[in-house]
Amino acid sequence: MTTRTRPGIKGRGSTGYLPGRFAVTTADAVDDGWHDADTEGDPSSSPQTELHEEVARSVITRNSSPDIPFEQSLNPYRGCEHGCSYCFARPSHAYLDLSPGLDFETRIFAKTNAPQILRQELSKRGYQPSPISLGINTDAYQPTERKLQLTRRILEVLAETKHPVSLITKNALIERDLDLLAPMARENLVHVYLSITTLDNGLSSRLEPRASAPHSRLKTVARLSEAGVPVGVMFAPVIPWVNDHELEAVLEASRDAGATAAGYVLLRLPHEVAPLFRDWLQTHLPDRAAHVMSTVQQLRGGRDYDSRFGTRLRGEGVYADLLARRFALALKRFGFEGGRHPPFDCTRFVPPRAASPQGELF
């Protein structure tokens, strides 16, 4: 007798509509014998992306977490079409009474007034400039950005006001904005990180189905570096027995492409991400699913996730210690050790002028 695994949904990281933790009612699919779930007629086989407008009242989020290296962040989008199966931001869709599963990657909310609200917030009396991390929860360069250009318009405001910004993305689309990023880099106003999880195109297409392919991200690292933009690589997340063996290869390829800084983050499975990722493992890697989750729990004190500051990004135990040691040795081996982006220059900030119905006389 053979075990037949359920096929994944083409172009999506989720395997279904997991209800959010605040959902009042849930719906269960039942096979009544009249419909074959593997046919093209199955609505979940090719769910379409829906784009929704969100009118934001504020856009800058302040952070006080002791293990996060930034104080301010801005996310132009809720949800992310990249569909990364492991995304720690998926649970945020539960606050919208939507599924952290397929809804997170198919129902995208765009803060269409974000550039205008940002201008208002930067012009407030007493505002103290601090680097803004752009696209931390969800990727600021996800596919819908190609059409809406919200991230570009936000960068235009930051460039105009000489406000420091850092970006992290999985999408080569960031190259479109080199005309803004390169001049900002010359004034120490921008840092960029490319998140590279694997060099295996096949694994990438299952882990993060609508993100740029690994070789495209490496080319983007090279083009940013050639343009003088400080660029680093994040090997994130590290997933035991899935991509952990690629740590050194990813760092070496990134350094060869021009990256000057590197970091890593261990797999995080808060709230609904844990059952979603377990299901992804059973769908795509059933032979090692139990081994992966056993190691994850060893890193998290016997649980799927431990949210404590200081351990949530690195884990604890023998595996975590070995990973940290491997990373440190790889930094030294490939020439990252001591390499840092130039510090941000917050002294250049010029508050934007508020729009006036009378125009400017002088």
XYZ file of C-alpha atoms in Angstrom:
362
model
C 0.000 0.000 0.000
C 1.365 3.402 -0.954
C 0.619 6.742 0.692
C -0.611 9.377 -1.736
C 0.204 12.949 -0.766
C -2.094 15.821 -1.681
C -0.685 17.963 -4.495
C 0.188 21.556 -3.773
C -1.685 24.482 -5.287
C 0.136 25.696 -8.361
C 1.879 29.018 -7.780
C 0.893 29.201 -4.098
C 2.774 28.456 -0.906
C -0.301 27.568 1.140
C -2.122 24.305 0.746
C -5.539 25.628 1.774
C -7.710 28.085 3.663
C -6.710 27.645 7.281
C -9.162 29.677 9.439
C -7.674 32.514 11.457
C -7.529 32.213 15.237
C -10.268 34.860 15.654
C -12.691 33.298 13.166
C -16.205 32.879 14.598
C -17.260 30.297 12.018
C -15.294 27.912 9.842
C -16.139 25.962 6.720
C -15.019 22.408 5.972
C -14.851 20.999 2.458
C -16.704 17.701 2.012
C -16.288 15.350 -0.937
C -19.812 14.509 -2.067
C -18.646 12.314 -4.907
C -19.666 14.780 -7.598
C -16.400 16.684 -7.807
C -12.786 15.613 -8.259
C -10.574 17.913 -6.177
C -7.665 17.296 -8.535
C -9.442 18.614 -11.626
C -8.988 22.047 -13.150
C -12.515 22.907 -12.023
C -11.451 22.964 -8.408
C -11.556 26.676 -7.396
C -8.639 26.180 -5.002
C -6.431 24.791 -7.786
C -5.756 28.235 -9.235
C -7.006 30.940 -6.854
C -6.758 34.429 -8.325
C -5.186 37.383 -6.550
C -7.564 40.090 -5.355
C -6.249 43.592 -4.746
C -8.036 45.790 -2.200
C -7.507 49.438 -1.308
C -6.761 50.384 2.283
C -6.885 54.011 3.364
C -4.281 54.358 6.103
C -4.492 56.839 8.962
C -0.811 56.355 9.847
C 2.010 54.433 8.190
C 5.101 54.600 10.405
C 5.150 51.827 13.005
C 7.380 52.222 16.055
C 9.237 49.222 17.435
C 10.748 48.690 20.882
C 11.699 45.007 20.635
C 15.203 44.553 22.087
C 16.279 42.038 19.403
C 15.179 44.071 16.370
C 17.794 46.509 14.978
C 15.401 49.255 13.885
C 12.981 51.619 15.579
C 10.669 52.466 12.700
C 9.118 50.465 9.886
C 6.647 50.972 7.071
C 4.671 48.343 5.164
C 2.861 49.543 2.005
C 0.977 46.226 1.715
C -0.901 43.764 3.912
C -0.535 40.219 2.692
C 2.095 39.127 0.189
C 1.684 37.454 -3.164
C 5.136 35.888 -2.969
C 3.368 33.170 -0.979
C 6.323 32.091 1.173
C 5.091 29.038 3.053
C 7.040 29.979 6.185
C 6.155 33.696 6.376
C 5.969 34.872 9.988
C 3.560 37.675 8.957
C 0.761 35.330 7.889
C -1.082 35.551 11.245
C -1.677 39.269 10.651
C -4.451 38.396 8.179
C -6.415 36.856 11.049
C -7.011 40.404 12.357
C -8.892 41.056 9.111
C -11.020 37.918 9.685
C -9.225 36.307 6.755
C -7.244 33.108 6.395
C -3.496 33.276 7.109
C -3.315 30.563 4.458
C -4.466 31.292 0.927
C -6.112 34.616 1.798
C -2.753 36.005 2.939
C -1.259 35.499 -0.511
C -4.356 36.082 -2.657
C -6.126 38.973 -0.911
C -3.652 41.842 -0.885
C -4.405 45.195 0.746
C -2.564 48.225 -0.619
C -2.210 51.389 1.455
C -2.779 53.618 -1.537
C -2.387 56.861 0.408
C 0.845 55.769 2.141
C 3.122 58.307 0.361
C 0.850 61.212 1.342
C 0.503 60.032 4.958
C 4.257 59.519 5.201
C 4.798 63.102 4.065
C 2.415 64.306 6.780
C 4.135 62.270 9.483
C 7.618 63.427 8.494
C 6.467 67.058 8.536
C 5.143 66.915 12.121
C 6.809 69.340 14.450
C 9.327 67.572 16.649
C 9.775 64.543 14.413
C 13.189 62.998 15.047
C 14.619 61.130 12.032
C 15.495 57.486 12.538
C 16.040 54.952 9.721
C 12.788 53.505 8.409
C 12.782 49.811 7.502
C 10.609 49.432 4.436
C 8.774 46.180 3.758
C 9.559 44.272 6.947
C 6.264 42.439 7.515
C 5.420 41.942 3.848
C 7.649 42.509 0.838
C 7.516 46.056 -0.491
C 8.453 44.763 -3.958
C 5.898 41.985 -4.281
C 4.330 41.565 -7.759
C 1.541 44.126 -7.334
C 4.166 46.846 -6.764
C 5.008 46.678 -10.455
C 1.603 48.215 -11.188
C 0.878 50.368 -8.116
C 4.410 51.744 -7.505
C 3.610 52.556 -3.878
C 7.109 51.656 -2.736
C 8.647 53.841 -5.409
C 6.498 56.820 -4.410
C 7.452 56.278 -0.766
C 11.125 56.214 -1.757
C 10.618 59.464 -3.653
C 9.393 61.111 -0.430
C 12.345 59.705 1.528
C 14.821 60.778 -1.150
C 13.341 64.287 -1.252
C 13.585 64.651 2.525
C 16.966 62.879 2.735
C 15.539 60.380 5.206
C 17.477 57.112 5.821
C 15.799 53.860 4.786
C 16.624 50.160 4.766
C 14.950 47.576 2.568
C 14.797 43.797 2.450
C 13.231 41.970 -0.464
C 13.036 38.712 -2.419
C 12.199 40.473 -5.670
C 14.479 41.689 -8.448
C 11.977 44.493 -9.053
C 14.014 46.636 -6.673
C 16.404 47.252 -9.583
C 13.724 49.472 -11.114
C 14.416 52.051 -8.404
C 18.180 52.274 -8.799
C 17.760 55.833 -10.049
C 16.596 56.710 -6.516
C 18.683 54.265 -4.492
C 22.101 55.074 -6.008
C 21.994 58.836 -5.223
C 20.677 58.061 -1.728
C 23.531 55.608 -1.205
C 26.079 58.324 -1.993
C 24.687 60.272 0.969
C 24.580 57.233 3.296
C 20.796 57.138 3.266
C 20.053 53.559 2.170
C 20.906 49.930 2.922
C 19.472 46.959 0.991
C 19.295 43.268 1.845
C 18.278 40.474 -0.500
C 16.689 37.512 1.237
C 18.109 34.347 -0.343
C 16.728 31.159 1.185
C 18.159 28.619 -1.237
C 20.067 28.309 -4.503
C 17.836 25.407 -5.589
C 15.248 26.670 -8.086
C 13.019 23.663 -7.488
C 12.936 24.153 -3.714
C 12.487 27.906 -4.096
C 9.479 27.449 -6.371
C 7.776 25.448 -3.625
C 8.907 27.467 -0.614
C 8.350 30.945 -2.088
C 6.498 30.388 -5.386
C 6.078 33.971 -6.618
C 9.355 35.469 -5.453
C 12.220 36.021 -7.887
C 14.298 32.937 -8.640
C 17.550 32.591 -6.644
C 19.793 33.376 -9.631
C 17.773 36.549 -10.299
C 18.297 37.687 -6.718
C 22.045 37.135 -7.039
C 22.061 39.220 -10.222
C 20.218 41.935 -8.303
C 22.879 41.840 -5.587
C 25.496 42.384 -8.292
C 23.641 45.259 -9.960
C 23.003 47.049 -6.670
C 26.635 46.624 -5.674
C 27.858 47.902 -9.046
C 25.656 50.983 -8.604
C 27.256 51.729 -5.234
C 24.283 50.690 -3.088
C 25.330 48.921 0.135
C 23.833 45.461 -0.246
C 23.791 42.452 2.022
C 22.199 39.018 2.103
C 19.864 37.417 4.617
C 19.899 33.630 4.691
C 16.406 33.452 6.089
C 14.769 31.449 7.303
C 17.110 28.609 8.137
C 14.946 25.467 8.037
C 16.486 22.344 9.588
C 16.966 19.511 7.078
C 15.445 21.592 4.270
C 17.893 24.389 3.399
C 20.321 24.522 6.340
C 22.997 22.667 4.359
C 23.128 25.601 1.898
C 24.289 28.241 4.372
C 27.887 28.336 3.150
C 26.929 28.102 -0.529
C 24.473 31.009 -0.273
C 26.994 33.196 1.545
C 29.752 32.388 -0.951
C 27.547 33.110 -3.978
C 26.313 36.343 -2.421
C 29.836 37.530 -1.595
C 30.941 36.752 -5.153
C 28.022 38.864 -6.397
C 29.087 41.851 -4.293
C 27.288 41.529 -0.954
C 29.253 43.081 1.893
C 27.123 42.042 4.885
C 25.200 38.923 5.869
C 22.794 37.634 8.462
C 20.522 34.700 9.178
C 17.253 34.025 11.010
C 15.941 30.675 12.181
C 12.519 29.458 11.031
C 9.731 31.119 13.048
C 6.298 29.496 13.350
C 4.007 31.796 15.351
C 0.265 31.108 15.645
C -1.208 29.803 12.372
C 2.173 29.517 10.643
C 2.922 26.287 12.518
C -0.005 24.208 11.174
C 0.395 25.809 7.741
C 4.063 24.866 7.568
C 3.402 21.387 8.917
C 0.916 20.907 6.100
C 3.426 22.253 3.568
C 5.981 19.707 4.772
C 3.486 16.853 4.467
C 2.600 18.008 0.951
C 6.094 18.619 -0.431
C 8.570 16.783 1.826
C 6.619 14.020 3.598
C 9.704 11.833 3.958
C 11.373 14.265 6.337
C 8.440 16.201 7.819
C 8.631 14.531 11.236
C 12.414 14.978 11.419
C 12.154 18.688 10.543
C 9.524 19.406 13.180
C 11.336 17.330 15.806
C 14.443 19.479 15.337
C 12.371 22.683 15.328
C 10.886 21.696 18.688
C 14.342 20.928 20.082
C 15.272 24.504 19.179
C 12.103 25.912 20.744
C 11.969 24.271 24.146
C 9.716 21.440 23.028
C 7.212 23.668 21.213
C 6.699 24.690 17.601
C 7.617 28.255 18.513
C 9.087 30.261 21.358
C 8.496 34.014 21.120
C 10.943 35.091 23.822
C 13.220 37.978 22.905
C 16.793 36.860 22.407
C 15.940 33.310 21.338
C 13.124 33.709 18.802
C 15.497 34.611 15.956
C 18.289 32.122 16.767
C 16.777 29.295 18.835
C 18.679 27.497 21.580
C 20.389 24.175 22.132
C 23.034 22.138 20.341
C 21.717 22.693 16.813
C 21.427 26.464 17.372
C 24.983 26.628 18.722
C 26.349 24.649 15.766
C 24.491 26.879 13.310
C 25.870 30.022 14.921
C 29.376 28.578 14.761
C 28.987 27.609 11.098
C 27.756 31.095 10.278
C 30.664 32.776 12.057
C 33.181 30.557 10.244
C 31.479 31.228 6.897
C 31.668 34.983 7.470
C 35.401 34.695 8.017
C 35.973 32.260 5.169
C 34.176 34.338 2.536
C 35.392 37.757 3.632
C 32.275 39.086 5.355
C 33.925 39.340 8.758
C 34.177 42.971 9.775
C 32.264 44.059 6.708
C 29.481 46.446 7.584
C 27.337 48.893 5.741
C 28.343 52.539 6.274
C 26.346 54.124 9.091
C 23.211 56.019 8.197
C 23.433 59.800 8.115
C 20.363 61.213 9.868
C 21.767 64.765 9.901
C 20.734 65.424 6.286
C 17.008 65.149 6.998
C 14.919 68.062 5.714
C 11.229 68.013 6.754
C 8.866 68.114 3.782
C 6.972 71.280 3.180
C 3.292 70.995 3.841
C 1.114 71.569 0.792
C -0.488 75.012 0.787
C -3.665 75.957 -1.166
C -2.090 79.409 -1.763
C 1.133 78.018 -3.172
C 4.559 79.409 -2.298
C 5.409 83.101 -2.522
C 9.116 82.715 -1.907
